[in-house]
PDB file of C-alpha atoms in Angstrom:
ATOM      1  CA  MET P   1      69.291  -4.644 -11.546  1.00  0.00           C
ATOM      2  CA  LEU P   2      67.656  -3.231  -8.495  1.00  0.00           C
ATOM      3  CA  ILE P   3      66.612   0.372  -8.719  1.00  0.00           C
ATOM      4  CA  ASP P   4      66.401   2.389  -5.551  1.00  0.00           C
ATOM      5  CA  ASN P   5      62.899   3.528  -4.762  1.00  0.00           C
ATOM      6  CA  PRO P   6      62.998   7.334  -5.009  1.00  0.00           C
ATOM      7  CA  LEU P   7      60.394   7.418  -2.234  1.00  0.00           C
ATOM      8  CA  ASN P   8      63.015   6.170   0.217  1.00  0.00           C
ATOM      9  CA  SER P   9      64.464   9.663   0.412  1.00  0.00           C
ATOM     10  CA  GLU P  10      64.603  11.095   3.878  1.00  0.00           C
ATOM     11  CA  LEU P  11      61.758  13.552   3.390  1.00  0.00           C
ATOM     12  CA  ALA P  12      59.386  11.609   1.172  1.00  0.00           C
ATOM     13  CA  PHE P  13      58.067   9.289   3.870  1.00  0.00           C
ATOM     14  CA  PRO P  14      57.142  11.969   6.474  1.00  0.00           C
ATOM     15  CA  ILE P  15      55.579  14.176   3.786  1.00  0.00           C
ATOM     16  CA  LEU P  16      53.513  11.295   2.484  1.00  0.00           C
ATOM     17  CA  GLU P  17      52.460  10.506   6.040  1.00  0.00           C
ATOM     18  CA  CYS P  18      51.154  14.082   6.415  1.00  0.00           C
ATOM     19  CA  PHE P  19      48.980  13.629   3.310  1.00  0.00           C
ATOM     20  CA  HIS P  20      47.901  10.243   4.636  1.00  0.00           C
ATOM     21  CA  ILE P  21      46.869  11.710   8.008  1.00  0.00           C
ATOM     22  CA  VAL P  22      45.190  14.863   6.731  1.00  0.00           C
ATOM     23  CA  GLY P  23      43.384  12.805   4.065  1.00  0.00           C
ATOM     24  CA  PHE P  24      41.938  10.270   6.500  1.00  0.00           C
ATOM     25  CA  ALA P  25      41.095  12.981   9.030  1.00  0.00           C
ATOM     26  CA  ILE P  26      38.983  14.733   6.407  1.00  0.00           C
ATOM     27  CA  ALA P  27      37.353  11.528   5.149  1.00  0.00           C
ATOM     28  CA  ILE P  28      36.666   9.754   8.444  1.00  0.00           C
ATOM     29  CA  GLY P  29      35.709  12.978  10.183  1.00  0.00           C
ATOM     30  CA  SER P  30      33.221  13.868   7.467  1.00  0.00           C
ATOM     31  CA  ILE P  31      31.641  10.422   7.721  1.00  0.00           C
ATOM     32  CA  ALA P  32      31.593  10.893  11.504  1.00  0.00           C
ATOM     33  CA  LEU P  33      29.704  14.184  11.102  1.00  0.00           C
ATOM     34  CA  VAL P  34      26.882  12.230   9.427  1.00  0.00           C
ATOM     35  CA  ASP P  35      27.101   9.391  11.945  1.00  0.00           C
ATOM     36  CA  PHE P  36      26.925  11.714  14.911  1.00  0.00           C
ATOM     37  CA  ARG P  37      23.943  13.402  13.264  1.00  0.00           C
ATOM     38  CA  LEU P  38      22.277   9.974  13.114  1.00  0.00           C
ATOM     39  CA  LEU P  39      23.075   9.476  16.790  1.00  0.00           C
ATOM     40  CA  GLY P  40      21.503  12.870  17.586  1.00  0.00           C
ATOM     41  CA  PHE P  41      24.681  14.908  18.147  1.00  0.00           C
ATOM     42  CA  GLY P  42      26.083  17.869  16.291  1.00  0.00           C
ATOM     43  CA  LEU P  43      24.247  19.176  13.222  1.00  0.00           C
ATOM     44  CA  ARG P  44      20.845  18.117  14.494  1.00  0.00           C
ATOM     45  CA  ARG P  45      18.863  20.640  12.505  1.00  0.00           C
ATOM     46  CA  GLN P  46      20.204  19.213   9.241  1.00  0.00           C
ATOM     47  CA  ASN P  47      18.758  16.268   7.427  1.00  0.00           C
ATOM     48  CA  PRO P  48      21.177  13.255   7.440  1.00  0.00           C
ATOM     49  CA  ALA P  49      20.524  12.620   3.741  1.00  0.00           C
ATOM     50  CA  ASP P  50      21.523  16.205   2.868  1.00  0.00           C
ATOM     51  CA  LEU P  51      24.634  15.981   5.014  1.00  0.00           C
ATOM     52  CA  PHE P  52      25.600  12.672   3.478  1.00  0.00           C
ATOM     53  CA  LYS P  53      25.325  14.083  -0.026  1.00  0.00           C
ATOM     54  CA  GLU P  54      27.060  17.342   0.756  1.00  0.00           C
ATOM     55  CA  THR P  55      30.017  15.778   2.542  1.00  0.00           C
ATOM     56  CA  GLY P  56      30.265  13.064  -0.139  1.00  0.00           C
ATOM     57  CA  LEU P  57      32.862  14.953  -2.144  1.00  0.00           C
ATOM     58  CA  TRP P  58      34.980  15.613   0.973  1.00  0.00           C
ATOM     59  CA  VAL P  59      34.949  11.907   1.766  1.00  0.00           C
ATOM     60  CA  VAL P  60      36.013  11.014  -1.769  1.00  0.00           C
ATOM     61  CA  ILE P  61      38.810  13.607  -1.850  1.00  0.00           C
ATOM     62  CA  GLY P  62      40.038  12.678   1.658  1.00  0.00           C
ATOM     63  CA  LEU P  63      39.918   8.937   0.984  1.00  0.00           C
ATOM     64  CA  SER P  64      41.645   9.205  -2.411  1.00  0.00           C
ATOM     65  CA  THR P  65      44.413  11.393  -0.931  1.00  0.00           C
ATOM     66  CA  SER P  66      44.857   9.052   2.006  1.00  0.00           C
ATOM     67  CA  ILE P  67      44.805   5.844  -0.081  1.00  0.00           C
ATOM     68  CA  PHE P  68      47.112   7.252  -2.754  1.00  0.00           C
ATOM     69  CA  ALA P  69      49.612   8.412  -0.093  1.00  0.00           C
ATOM     70  CA  GLY P  70      49.119   5.063   1.630  1.00  0.00           C
ATOM     71  CA  LEU P  71      50.013   3.111  -1.532  1.00  0.00           C
ATOM     72  CA  LEU P  72      53.176   5.149  -1.917  1.00  0.00           C
ATOM     73  CA  LEU P  73      54.043   4.559   1.743  1.00  0.00           C
ATOM     74  CA  TYR P  74      53.432   0.836   1.204  1.00  0.00           C
ATOM     75  CA  SER P  75      55.708   0.857  -1.839  1.00  0.00           C
ATOM     76  CA  THR P  76      58.692   1.962   0.248  1.00  0.00           C
ATOM     77  CA  ASP P  77      58.866  -1.478   1.901  1.00  0.00           C
ATOM     78  CA  PRO P  78      56.170  -3.813   0.573  1.00  0.00           C
ATOM     79  CA  ASP P  79      57.498  -6.912   2.348  1.00  0.00           C
ATOM     80  CA  LYS P  80      57.318  -5.308   5.753  1.00  0.00           C
ATOM     81  CA  TYR P  81      53.662  -4.484   5.334  1.00  0.00           C
ATOM     82  CA  TYR P  82      52.657  -7.496   3.320  1.00  0.00           C
ATOM     83  CA  LEU P  83      53.998  -9.844   5.921  1.00  0.00           C
ATOM     84  CA  SER P  84      52.378  -8.038   8.846  1.00  0.00           C
ATOM     85  CA  TRP P  85      49.082  -9.381  10.173  1.00  0.00           C
ATOM     86  CA  PHE P  86      48.225  -5.959  11.459  1.00  0.00           C
ATOM     87  CA  PHE P  87      48.471  -4.587   7.932  1.00  0.00           C
ATOM     88  CA  VAL P  88      46.234  -7.357   6.545  1.00  0.00           C
ATOM     89  CA  VAL P  89      43.649  -6.740   9.264  1.00  0.00           C
ATOM     90  CA  LYS P  90      43.798  -2.994   8.582  1.00  0.00           C
ATOM     91  CA  MET P  91      43.166  -3.577   4.887  1.00  0.00           C
ATOM     92  CA  ILE P  92      40.229  -5.880   5.602  1.00  0.00           C
ATOM     93  CA  CYS P  93      38.730  -3.227   7.918  1.00  0.00           C
ATOM     94  CA  LEU P  94      39.318  -0.522   5.301  1.00  0.00           C
ATOM     95  CA  ILE P  95      37.603  -2.500   2.566  1.00  0.00           C
ATOM     96  CA  LEU P  96      34.691  -3.373   4.877  1.00  0.00           C
ATOM     97  CA  ALA P  97      34.383   0.273   5.948  1.00  0.00           C
ATOM     98  CA  ILE P  98      34.355   1.581   2.365  1.00  0.00           C
ATOM     99  CA  VAL P  99      31.887  -1.039   1.165  1.00  0.00           C
ATOM    100  CA  PHE P 100      29.658  -0.446   4.185  1.00  0.00           C
ATOM    101  CA  ASN P 101      29.783   3.316   3.642  1.00  0.00           C
ATOM    102  CA  TYR P 102      28.516   3.130   0.099  1.00  0.00           C
ATOM    103  CA  THR P 103      25.978   0.322   0.585  1.00  0.00           C
ATOM    104  CA  LEU P 104      24.088  -0.111   3.867  1.00  0.00           C
ATOM    105  CA  HIS P 105      25.185   3.224   5.336  1.00  0.00           C
ATOM    106  CA  ARG P 106      24.040   5.068   2.237  1.00  0.00           C
ATOM    107  CA  LYS P 107      20.825   3.104   1.962  1.00  0.00           C
ATOM    108  CA  VAL P 108      19.770   3.736   5.568  1.00  0.00           C
ATOM    109  CA  ILE P 109      20.582   7.469   5.436  1.00  0.00           C
ATOM    110  CA  LEU P 110      18.750   8.152   2.226  1.00  0.00           C
ATOM    111  CA  PRO P 111      15.054   8.961   2.906  1.00  0.00           C
ATOM    112  CA  GLY P 112      12.606   6.374   4.181  1.00  0.00           C
ATOM    113  CA  ALA P 113      14.640   4.463   6.727  1.00  0.00           C
ATOM    114  CA  SER P 114      13.742   4.108  10.402  1.00  0.00           C
ATOM    115  CA  GLN P 115      15.469   5.955  13.236  1.00  0.00           C
ATOM    116  CA  ASP P 116      16.614   2.748  15.022  1.00  0.00           C
ATOM    117  CA  LYS P 117      18.426   1.474  12.004  1.00  0.00           C
ATOM    118  CA  GLY P 118      20.142   4.857  11.702  1.00  0.00           C
ATOM    119  CA  ILE P 119      21.618   4.496  15.182  1.00  0.00           C
ATOM    120  CA  LEU P 120      22.818   0.933  14.532  1.00  0.00           C
ATOM    121  CA  VAL P 121      24.330   1.869  11.190  1.00  0.00           C
ATOM    122  CA  ALA P 122      26.070   4.919  12.653  1.00  0.00           C
ATOM    123  CA  CYS P 123      27.639   2.777  15.385  1.00  0.00           C
ATOM    124  CA  VAL P 124      28.812   0.146  12.916  1.00  0.00           C
ATOM    125  CA  SER P 125      30.225   2.829  10.635  1.00  0.00           C
ATOM    126  CA  LEU P 126      32.099   4.594  13.446  1.00  0.00           C
ATOM    127  CA  ALA P 127      33.399   1.280  14.772  1.00  0.00           C
ATOM    128  CA  LEU P 128      34.690   0.232  11.324  1.00  0.00           C
ATOM    129  CA  TRP P 129      36.484   3.519  10.682  1.00  0.00           C
ATOM    130  CA  VAL P 130      38.004   3.612  14.160  1.00  0.00           C
ATOM    131  CA  SER P 131      39.250   0.068  13.599  1.00  0.00           C
ATOM    132  CA  VAL P 132      41.049   1.310  10.482  1.00  0.00           C
ATOM    133  CA  ILE P 133      42.816   4.016  12.559  1.00  0.00           C
ATOM    134  CA  VAL P 134      43.672   1.438  15.252  1.00  0.00           C
ATOM    135  CA  GLY P 135      45.003  -0.854  12.528  1.00  0.00           C
ATOM    136  CA  GLY P 136      47.154   1.949  11.176  1.00  0.00           C
ATOM    137  CA  MET P 137      48.654   2.629  14.604  1.00  0.00           C
ATOM    138  CA  LEU P 138      49.325  -1.083  15.129  1.00  0.00           C
ATOM    139  CA  VAL P 139      51.104  -1.200  11.776  1.00  0.00           C
ATOM    140  CA  SER P 140      53.221   1.808  12.567  1.00  0.00           C
ATOM    141  CA  PHE P 141      54.180   0.517  16.030  1.00  0.00           C
ATOM    142  CA  TYR P 142      54.513  -3.203  15.513  1.00  0.00           C
ATOM    143  CA  ALA P 143      54.884  -4.022  11.818  1.00  0.00           C
TER     144      ALA P 143
ATOM    145  CA  MET T   1      61.468  24.949  30.439  1.00  0.00           C
ATOM    146  CA  ILE T   2      63.631  21.872  30.744  1.00  0.00           C
ATOM    147  CA  PRO T   3      63.402  21.560  34.559  1.00  0.00           C
ATOM    148  CA  PHE T   4      59.669  21.838  34.175  1.00  0.00           C
ATOM    149  CA  ALA T   5      59.684  19.125  31.494  1.00  0.00           C
ATOM    150  CA  ILE T   6      61.726  16.828  33.739  1.00  0.00           C
ATOM    151  CA  TRP T   7      59.352  17.442  36.609  1.00  0.00           C
ATOM    152  CA  MET T   8      56.365  16.822  34.317  1.00  0.00           C
ATOM    153  CA  GLN T   9      57.579  13.459  33.046  1.00  0.00           C
ATOM    154  CA  ASN T  10      58.115  12.286  36.608  1.00  0.00           C
ATOM    155  CA  VAL T  11      54.510  12.916  37.620  1.00  0.00           C
ATOM    156  CA  PRO T  12      53.145   9.427  38.388  1.00  0.00           C
ATOM    157  CA  LEU T  13      50.376   9.638  35.759  1.00  0.00           C
ATOM    158  CA  PHE T  14      52.848  10.372  32.972  1.00  0.00           C
ATOM    159  CA  GLU T  15      55.306   7.819  34.331  1.00  0.00           C
ATOM    160  CA  ALA T  16      52.517   5.261  34.114  1.00  0.00           C
ATOM    161  CA  VAL T  17      51.853   6.154  30.465  1.00  0.00           C
ATOM    162  CA  ARG T  18      55.547   5.892  29.633  1.00  0.00           C
ATOM    163  CA  ASP T  19      56.059   2.605  31.447  1.00  0.00           C
ATOM    164  CA  SER T  20      52.939   0.839  30.259  1.00  0.00           C
ATOM    165  CA  LEU T  21      53.311  -1.414  27.308  1.00  0.00           C
ATOM    166  CA  TYR T  22      50.173  -0.318  25.507  1.00  0.00           C
ATOM    167  CA  GLY T  23      49.402   3.039  27.068  1.00  0.00           C
ATOM    168  CA  TYR T  24      51.360   5.105  24.586  1.00  0.00           C
ATOM    169  CA  PRO T  25      50.023   3.493  21.373  1.00  0.00           C
ATOM    170  CA  ILE T  26      46.439   3.464  22.692  1.00  0.00           C
ATOM    171  CA  ILE T  27      46.545   7.136  23.588  1.00  0.00           C
ATOM    172  CA  LEU T  28      48.135   7.971  20.232  1.00  0.00           C
ATOM    173  CA  THR T  29      45.339   6.070  18.482  1.00  0.00           C
ATOM    174  CA  LEU T  30      42.727   8.039  20.456  1.00  0.00           C
ATOM    175  CA  HIS T  31      44.591  11.278  19.649  1.00  0.00           C
ATOM    176  CA  LEU T  32      44.318  10.504  15.905  1.00  0.00           C
ATOM    177  CA  THR T  33      40.677   9.406  16.172  1.00  0.00           C
ATOM    178  CA  PHE T  34      39.694  12.627  17.953  1.00  0.00           C
ATOM    179  CA  ILE T  35      41.744  14.617  15.400  1.00  0.00           C
ATOM    180  CA  SER T  36      39.475  13.170  12.705  1.00  0.00           C
ATOM    181  CA  LEU T  37      36.325  14.140  14.575  1.00  0.00           C
ATOM    182  CA  PHE T  38      37.582  17.593  15.474  1.00  0.00           C
ATOM    183  CA  GLY T  39      39.170  18.157  12.056  1.00  0.00           C
ATOM    184  CA  ALA T  40      35.953  17.439  10.203  1.00  0.00           C
ATOM    185  CA  MET T  41      34.062  19.914  12.361  1.00  0.00           C
ATOM    186  CA  VAL T  42      36.707  22.558  11.632  1.00  0.00           C
ATOM    187  CA  LEU T  43      36.474  21.633   7.945  1.00  0.00           C
ATOM    188  CA  ALA T  44      32.676  21.893   7.936  1.00  0.00           C
ATOM    189  CA  THR T  45      32.681  25.300   9.621  1.00  0.00           C
ATOM    190  CA  ASP T  46      35.485  26.696   7.508  1.00  0.00           C
ATOM    191  CA  PHE T  47      34.176  25.346   4.210  1.00  0.00           C
ATOM    192  CA  ARG T  48      30.777  26.818   4.952  1.00  0.00           C
ATOM    193  CA  LEU T  49      32.329  30.218   5.661  1.00  0.00           C
ATOM    194  CA  LEU T  50      34.356  29.984   2.478  1.00  0.00           C
ATOM    195  CA  GLY T  51      31.274  28.967   0.556  1.00  0.00           C
ATOM    196  CA  TRP T  52      32.904  25.724  -0.562  1.00  0.00           C
ATOM    197  CA  GLY T  53      30.396  23.352   0.968  1.00  0.00           C
ATOM    198  CA  LEU T  54      27.134  22.907   2.926  1.00  0.00           C
ATOM    199  CA  ARG T  55      25.792  25.898   1.063  1.00  0.00           C
ATOM    200  CA  LYS T  56      22.186  24.750   1.454  1.00  0.00           C
ATOM    201  CA  HIS T  57      22.454  25.392   5.186  1.00  0.00           C
ATOM    202  CA  SER T  58      22.735  28.774   6.827  1.00  0.00           C
ATOM    203  CA  ILE T  59      26.071  29.830   8.281  1.00  0.00           C
ATOM    204  CA  SER T  60      24.582  30.229  11.777  1.00  0.00           C
ATOM    205  CA  ASP T  61      23.158  26.705  11.616  1.00  0.00           C
ATOM    206  CA  ILE T  62      26.571  25.190  10.991  1.00  0.00           C
ATOM    207  CA  VAL T  63      28.669  27.514  13.143  1.00  0.00           C
ATOM    208  CA  ASN T  64      26.412  27.520  16.182  1.00  0.00           C
ATOM    209  CA  GLN T  65      25.544  23.827  16.201  1.00  0.00           C
ATOM    210  CA  LEU T  66      29.173  22.831  15.935  1.00  0.00           C
ATOM    211  CA  ARG T  67      30.458  25.270  18.546  1.00  0.00           C
ATOM    212  CA  VAL T  68      30.085  22.996  21.613  1.00  0.00           C
ATOM    213  CA  PRO T  69      30.989  19.745  19.785  1.00  0.00           C
ATOM    214  CA  LYS T  70      34.140  21.440  18.499  1.00  0.00           C
ATOM    215  CA  TRP T  71      35.149  22.400  22.047  1.00  0.00           C
ATOM    216  CA  ILE T  72      34.502  18.816  23.218  1.00  0.00           C
ATOM    217  CA  GLY T  73      36.552  17.483  20.324  1.00  0.00           C
ATOM    218  CA  LEU T  74      39.405  19.877  21.012  1.00  0.00           C
ATOM    219  CA  ALA T  75      39.367  18.989  24.706  1.00  0.00           C
ATOM    220  CA  LEU T  76      39.658  15.289  23.865  1.00  0.00           C
ATOM    221  CA  VAL T  77      42.480  15.863  21.360  1.00  0.00           C
ATOM    222  CA  VAL T  78      44.370  18.054  23.828  1.00  0.00           C
ATOM    223  CA  THR T  79      43.885  15.650  26.733  1.00  0.00           C
ATOM    224  CA  CYS T  80      45.444  12.834  24.731  1.00  0.00           C
ATOM    225  CA  GLY T  81      48.137  15.235  23.514  1.00  0.00           C
ATOM    226  CA  ILE T  82      49.082  16.220  27.060  1.00  0.00           C
ATOM    227  CA  LEU T  83      49.314  12.559  28.128  1.00  0.00           C
ATOM    228  CA  ILE T  84      51.601  11.851  25.160  1.00  0.00           C
ATOM    229  CA  LEU T  85      53.653  14.939  25.877  1.00  0.00           C
ATOM    230  CA  GLY T  86      53.958  14.297  29.603  1.00  0.00           C
ATOM    231  CA  ALA T  87      55.255  10.772  29.108  1.00  0.00           C
ATOM    232  CA  LYS T  88      58.366  12.081  27.336  1.00  0.00           C
ATOM    233  CA  ALA T  89      58.219  15.765  28.133  1.00  0.00           C
ATOM    234  CA  GLU T  90      61.943  16.402  28.113  1.00  0.00           C
ATOM    235  CA  GLU T  91      62.412  14.920  24.637  1.00  0.00           C
ATOM    236  CA  TYR T  92      59.575  16.970  23.277  1.00  0.00           C
ATOM    237  CA  PHE T  93      60.809  20.283  24.615  1.00  0.00           C
ATOM    238  CA  TYR T  94      64.055  19.820  22.671  1.00  0.00           C
ATOM    239  CA  ASN T  95      62.134  18.867  19.519  1.00  0.00           C
ATOM    240  CA  ILE T  96      61.991  21.596  16.890  1.00  0.00           C
ATOM    241  CA  PHE T  97      58.712  20.352  15.440  1.00  0.00           C
ATOM    242  CA  PHE T  98      57.141  20.245  18.893  1.00  0.00           C
ATOM    243  CA  GLN T  99      58.225  23.868  19.350  1.00  0.00           C
ATOM    244  CA  ILE T 100      56.703  24.732  15.950  1.00  0.00           C
ATOM    245  CA  LYS T 101      53.502  22.915  16.893  1.00  0.00           C
ATOM    246  CA  ILE T 102      53.143  24.778  20.172  1.00  0.00           C
ATOM    247  CA  THR T 103      53.783  28.087  18.380  1.00  0.00           C
ATOM    248  CA  LEU T 104      51.080  27.239  15.823  1.00  0.00           C
ATOM    249  CA  LEU T 105      48.681  26.358  18.645  1.00  0.00           C
ATOM    250  CA  ALA T 106      49.403  29.730  20.217  1.00  0.00           C
ATOM    251  CA  LEU T 107      48.529  31.264  16.832  1.00  0.00           C
ATOM    252  CA  VAL T 108      45.243  29.361  16.911  1.00  0.00           C
ATOM    253  CA  ALA T 109      44.501  31.124  20.204  1.00  0.00           C
ATOM    254  CA  VAL T 110      45.381  34.469  18.617  1.00  0.00           C
ATOM    255  CA  HIS T 111      43.154  33.577  15.662  1.00  0.00           C
ATOM    256  CA  ALA T 112      40.282  32.896  18.022  1.00  0.00           C
ATOM    257  CA  LEU T 113      40.801  36.210  19.835  1.00  0.00           C
ATOM    258  CA  VAL T 114      40.986  38.148  16.596  1.00  0.00           C
ATOM    259  CA  PHE T 115      38.069  36.590  14.759  1.00  0.00           C
ATOM    260  CA  ARG T 116      35.678  35.400  17.454  1.00  0.00           C
ATOM    261  CA  GLY T 117      33.996  38.752  17.911  1.00  0.00           C
ATOM    262  CA  SER T 118      33.960  39.782  14.263  1.00  0.00           C
ATOM    263  CA  VAL T 119      33.203  36.445  12.585  1.00  0.00           C
ATOM    264  CA  TYR T 120      32.173  33.452  14.672  1.00  0.00           C
ATOM    265  CA  SER T 121      29.736  35.206  16.976  1.00  0.00           C
ATOM    266  CA  LYS T 122      28.181  37.108  14.092  1.00  0.00           C
ATOM    267  CA  ALA T 123      26.993  34.050  12.201  1.00  0.00           C
ATOM    268  CA  ALA T 124      23.349  35.135  12.301  1.00  0.00           C
ATOM    269  CA  GLU T 125      24.193  38.473  10.659  1.00  0.00           C
ATOM    270  CA  MET T 126      26.102  36.717   7.906  1.00  0.00           C
ATOM    271  CA  ASP T 127      23.002  34.668   7.095  1.00  0.00           C
ATOM    272  CA  LYS T 128      21.420  37.808   5.687  1.00  0.00           C
ATOM    273  CA  MET T 129      24.294  38.508   3.328  1.00  0.00           C
ATOM    274  CA  PRO T 130      24.372  36.912  -0.114  1.00  0.00           C
ATOM    275  CA  GLU T 131      28.011  35.930   0.375  1.00  0.00           C
ATOM    276  CA  PRO T 132      30.116  35.656   3.569  1.00  0.00           C
ATOM    277  CA  PRO T 133      32.286  38.768   4.062  1.00  0.00           C
ATOM    278  CA  ALA T 134      35.969  38.728   3.168  1.00  0.00           C
ATOM    279  CA  ARG T 135      36.932  38.791   6.830  1.00  0.00           C
ATOM    280  CA  ALA T 136      35.012  35.552   7.450  1.00  0.00           C
ATOM    281  CA  LYS T 137      36.671  33.907   4.486  1.00  0.00           C
ATOM    282  CA  LEU T 138      40.088  35.020   5.703  1.00  0.00           C
ATOM    283  CA  ALA T 139      39.346  33.590   9.144  1.00  0.00           C
ATOM    284  CA  ALA T 140      38.256  30.284   7.633  1.00  0.00           C
ATOM    285  CA  ALA T 141      41.270  30.038   5.299  1.00  0.00           C
ATOM    286  CA  LEU T 142      43.709  30.824   8.090  1.00  0.00           C
ATOM    287  CA  SER T 143      42.043  28.287  10.367  1.00  0.00           C
ATOM    288  CA  LEU T 144      42.308  25.538   7.772  1.00  0.00           C
ATOM    289  CA  LEU T 145      45.932  26.393   7.076  1.00  0.00           C
ATOM    290  CA  LEU T 146      46.855  26.490  10.748  1.00  0.00           C
ATOM    291  CA  TRP T 147      45.225  23.144  11.594  1.00  0.00           C
ATOM    292  CA  ILE T 148      46.773  21.386   8.602  1.00  0.00           C
ATOM    293  CA  CYS T 149      50.196  22.716   9.571  1.00  0.00           C
ATOM    294  CA  ILE T 150      49.605  21.589  13.175  1.00  0.00           C
ATOM    295  CA  ALA T 151      48.761  18.053  11.997  1.00  0.00           C
ATOM    296  CA  CYS T 152      51.895  17.961   9.822  1.00  0.00           C
ATOM    297  CA  ALA T 153      54.139  19.357  12.571  1.00  0.00           C
ATOM    298  CA  GLY T 154      52.671  16.748  14.911  1.00  0.00           C
ATOM    299  CA  ARG T 155      53.653  13.930  12.595  1.00  0.00           C
ATOM    300  CA  ALA T 156      57.132  15.385  12.098  1.00  0.00           C
ATOM    301  CA  ILE T 157      57.800  15.335  15.876  1.00  0.00           C
ATOM    302  CA  GLY T 158      58.334  11.597  15.644  1.00  0.00           C
ATOM    303  CA  TYR T 159      61.244  12.022  13.254  1.00  0.00           C
ATOM    304  CA  ILE T 160      63.515  14.038  15.503  1.00  0.00           C
ATOM    305  CA  TYR T 161      65.760  12.037  17.791  1.00  0.00           C
ATOM    306  CA  PRO T 162      66.274  13.420  21.318  1.00  0.00           C
ATOM    307  CA  PRO T 163      69.746  14.787  21.963  1.00  0.00           C
ATOM    308  CA  ALA T 164      72.214  12.610  23.837  1.00  0.00           C
ATOM    309  CA  GLY T 165      71.973  13.177  27.566  1.00  0.00           C
ATOM    310  CA  SER T 166      68.241  13.901  27.628  1.00  0.00           C
ATOM    311  CA  HIS T 167      65.803  11.460  29.145  1.00  0.00           C
ATOM    312  CA  HIS T 168      67.473  11.380  32.526  1.00  0.00           C
ATOM    313  CA  TYR T 169      64.677  10.487  34.835  1.00  0.00           C
ATOM    314  CA  ALA T 170      66.446  11.761  37.935  1.00  0.00           C
ATOM    315  CA  ALA T 171      63.271  11.231  39.875  1.00  0.00           C
ATOM    316  CA  GLN T 172      64.639  11.923  43.347  1.00  0.00           C
ATOM    317  CA  LEU T 173      66.271  15.175  42.334  1.00  0.00           C
ATOM    318  CA  PHE T 174      63.379  16.587  40.398  1.00  0.00           C
ATOM    319  CA  MET T 175      60.242  15.380  42.090  1.00  0.00           C
ATOM    320  CA  LYS T 176      59.453  18.849  43.367  1.00  0.00           C
ATOM    321  CA  PRO T 177      57.934  21.287  40.908  1.00  0.00           C
ATOM    322  CA  PRO T 178      60.482  23.905  39.833  1.00  0.00           C
ATOM    323  CA  PHE T 179      58.309  26.841  40.840  1.00  0.00           C
TER     324      PHE T 179
END
């Protein structure tokens, strides 16, 4: 027997979307604070390594909220998302962005890396996260 | 307000946004991207004032260095917002969540007027205190609450259908501004 997904209620979807949006704004914005610092904008008097560590918790909380809400949103109509190329591309970008954030990004920011690499890494990081947002909009408009 | 809205959506720039295939989604994407950037700067400032984060750095360091970037971020968010609004102005003015969002934005302006002098421009004085004063914490908590509500109201706008009869682009009749 098919059981109706309780998340299909009229209010559940918009409320989950709010968590999704606020979550990613906190996570991606916090990463961007560090990236802009690497590019020489914003909190220039702070050390990037310090900023990276201190915003680490915000990123984790924002990402978990966003991903958890995202999974619930996905569950309301899995076929629609699963079959959409935009969704697949968004997921690939998301995984790349997360992996990049905790590997190369982290390594370059922590002490001892050169300035040039910092700029390159900041650009890649910003590009990856923006591509996730673009992917999300494509899913919502065209999936 | 409705005659103004109808005039607004017939301005060529907004007409172009509405009629272009990709204009609207692209601007919405930029709106969200800039919200992330701006939102994190608000978060950093407010969390520092609340003592929830960035505690190793002085309040004045965080508040003063982010002042100009925050204005730039807000300007970018608002520019995209106005383009989105203008494209379908009439629909938005009927929309209860749009009305709520505008009201909340007006409250942000009130918040700035109330707390700018006593909190944000006194960052250097707060550096000398062991803990930020209650007024600063109140300002930060209200700011976080307002911005989260604005983001949620913004999302909710998309769920309200325009009333029947709106959306009449009577361009010839309404090309002149109503004032």
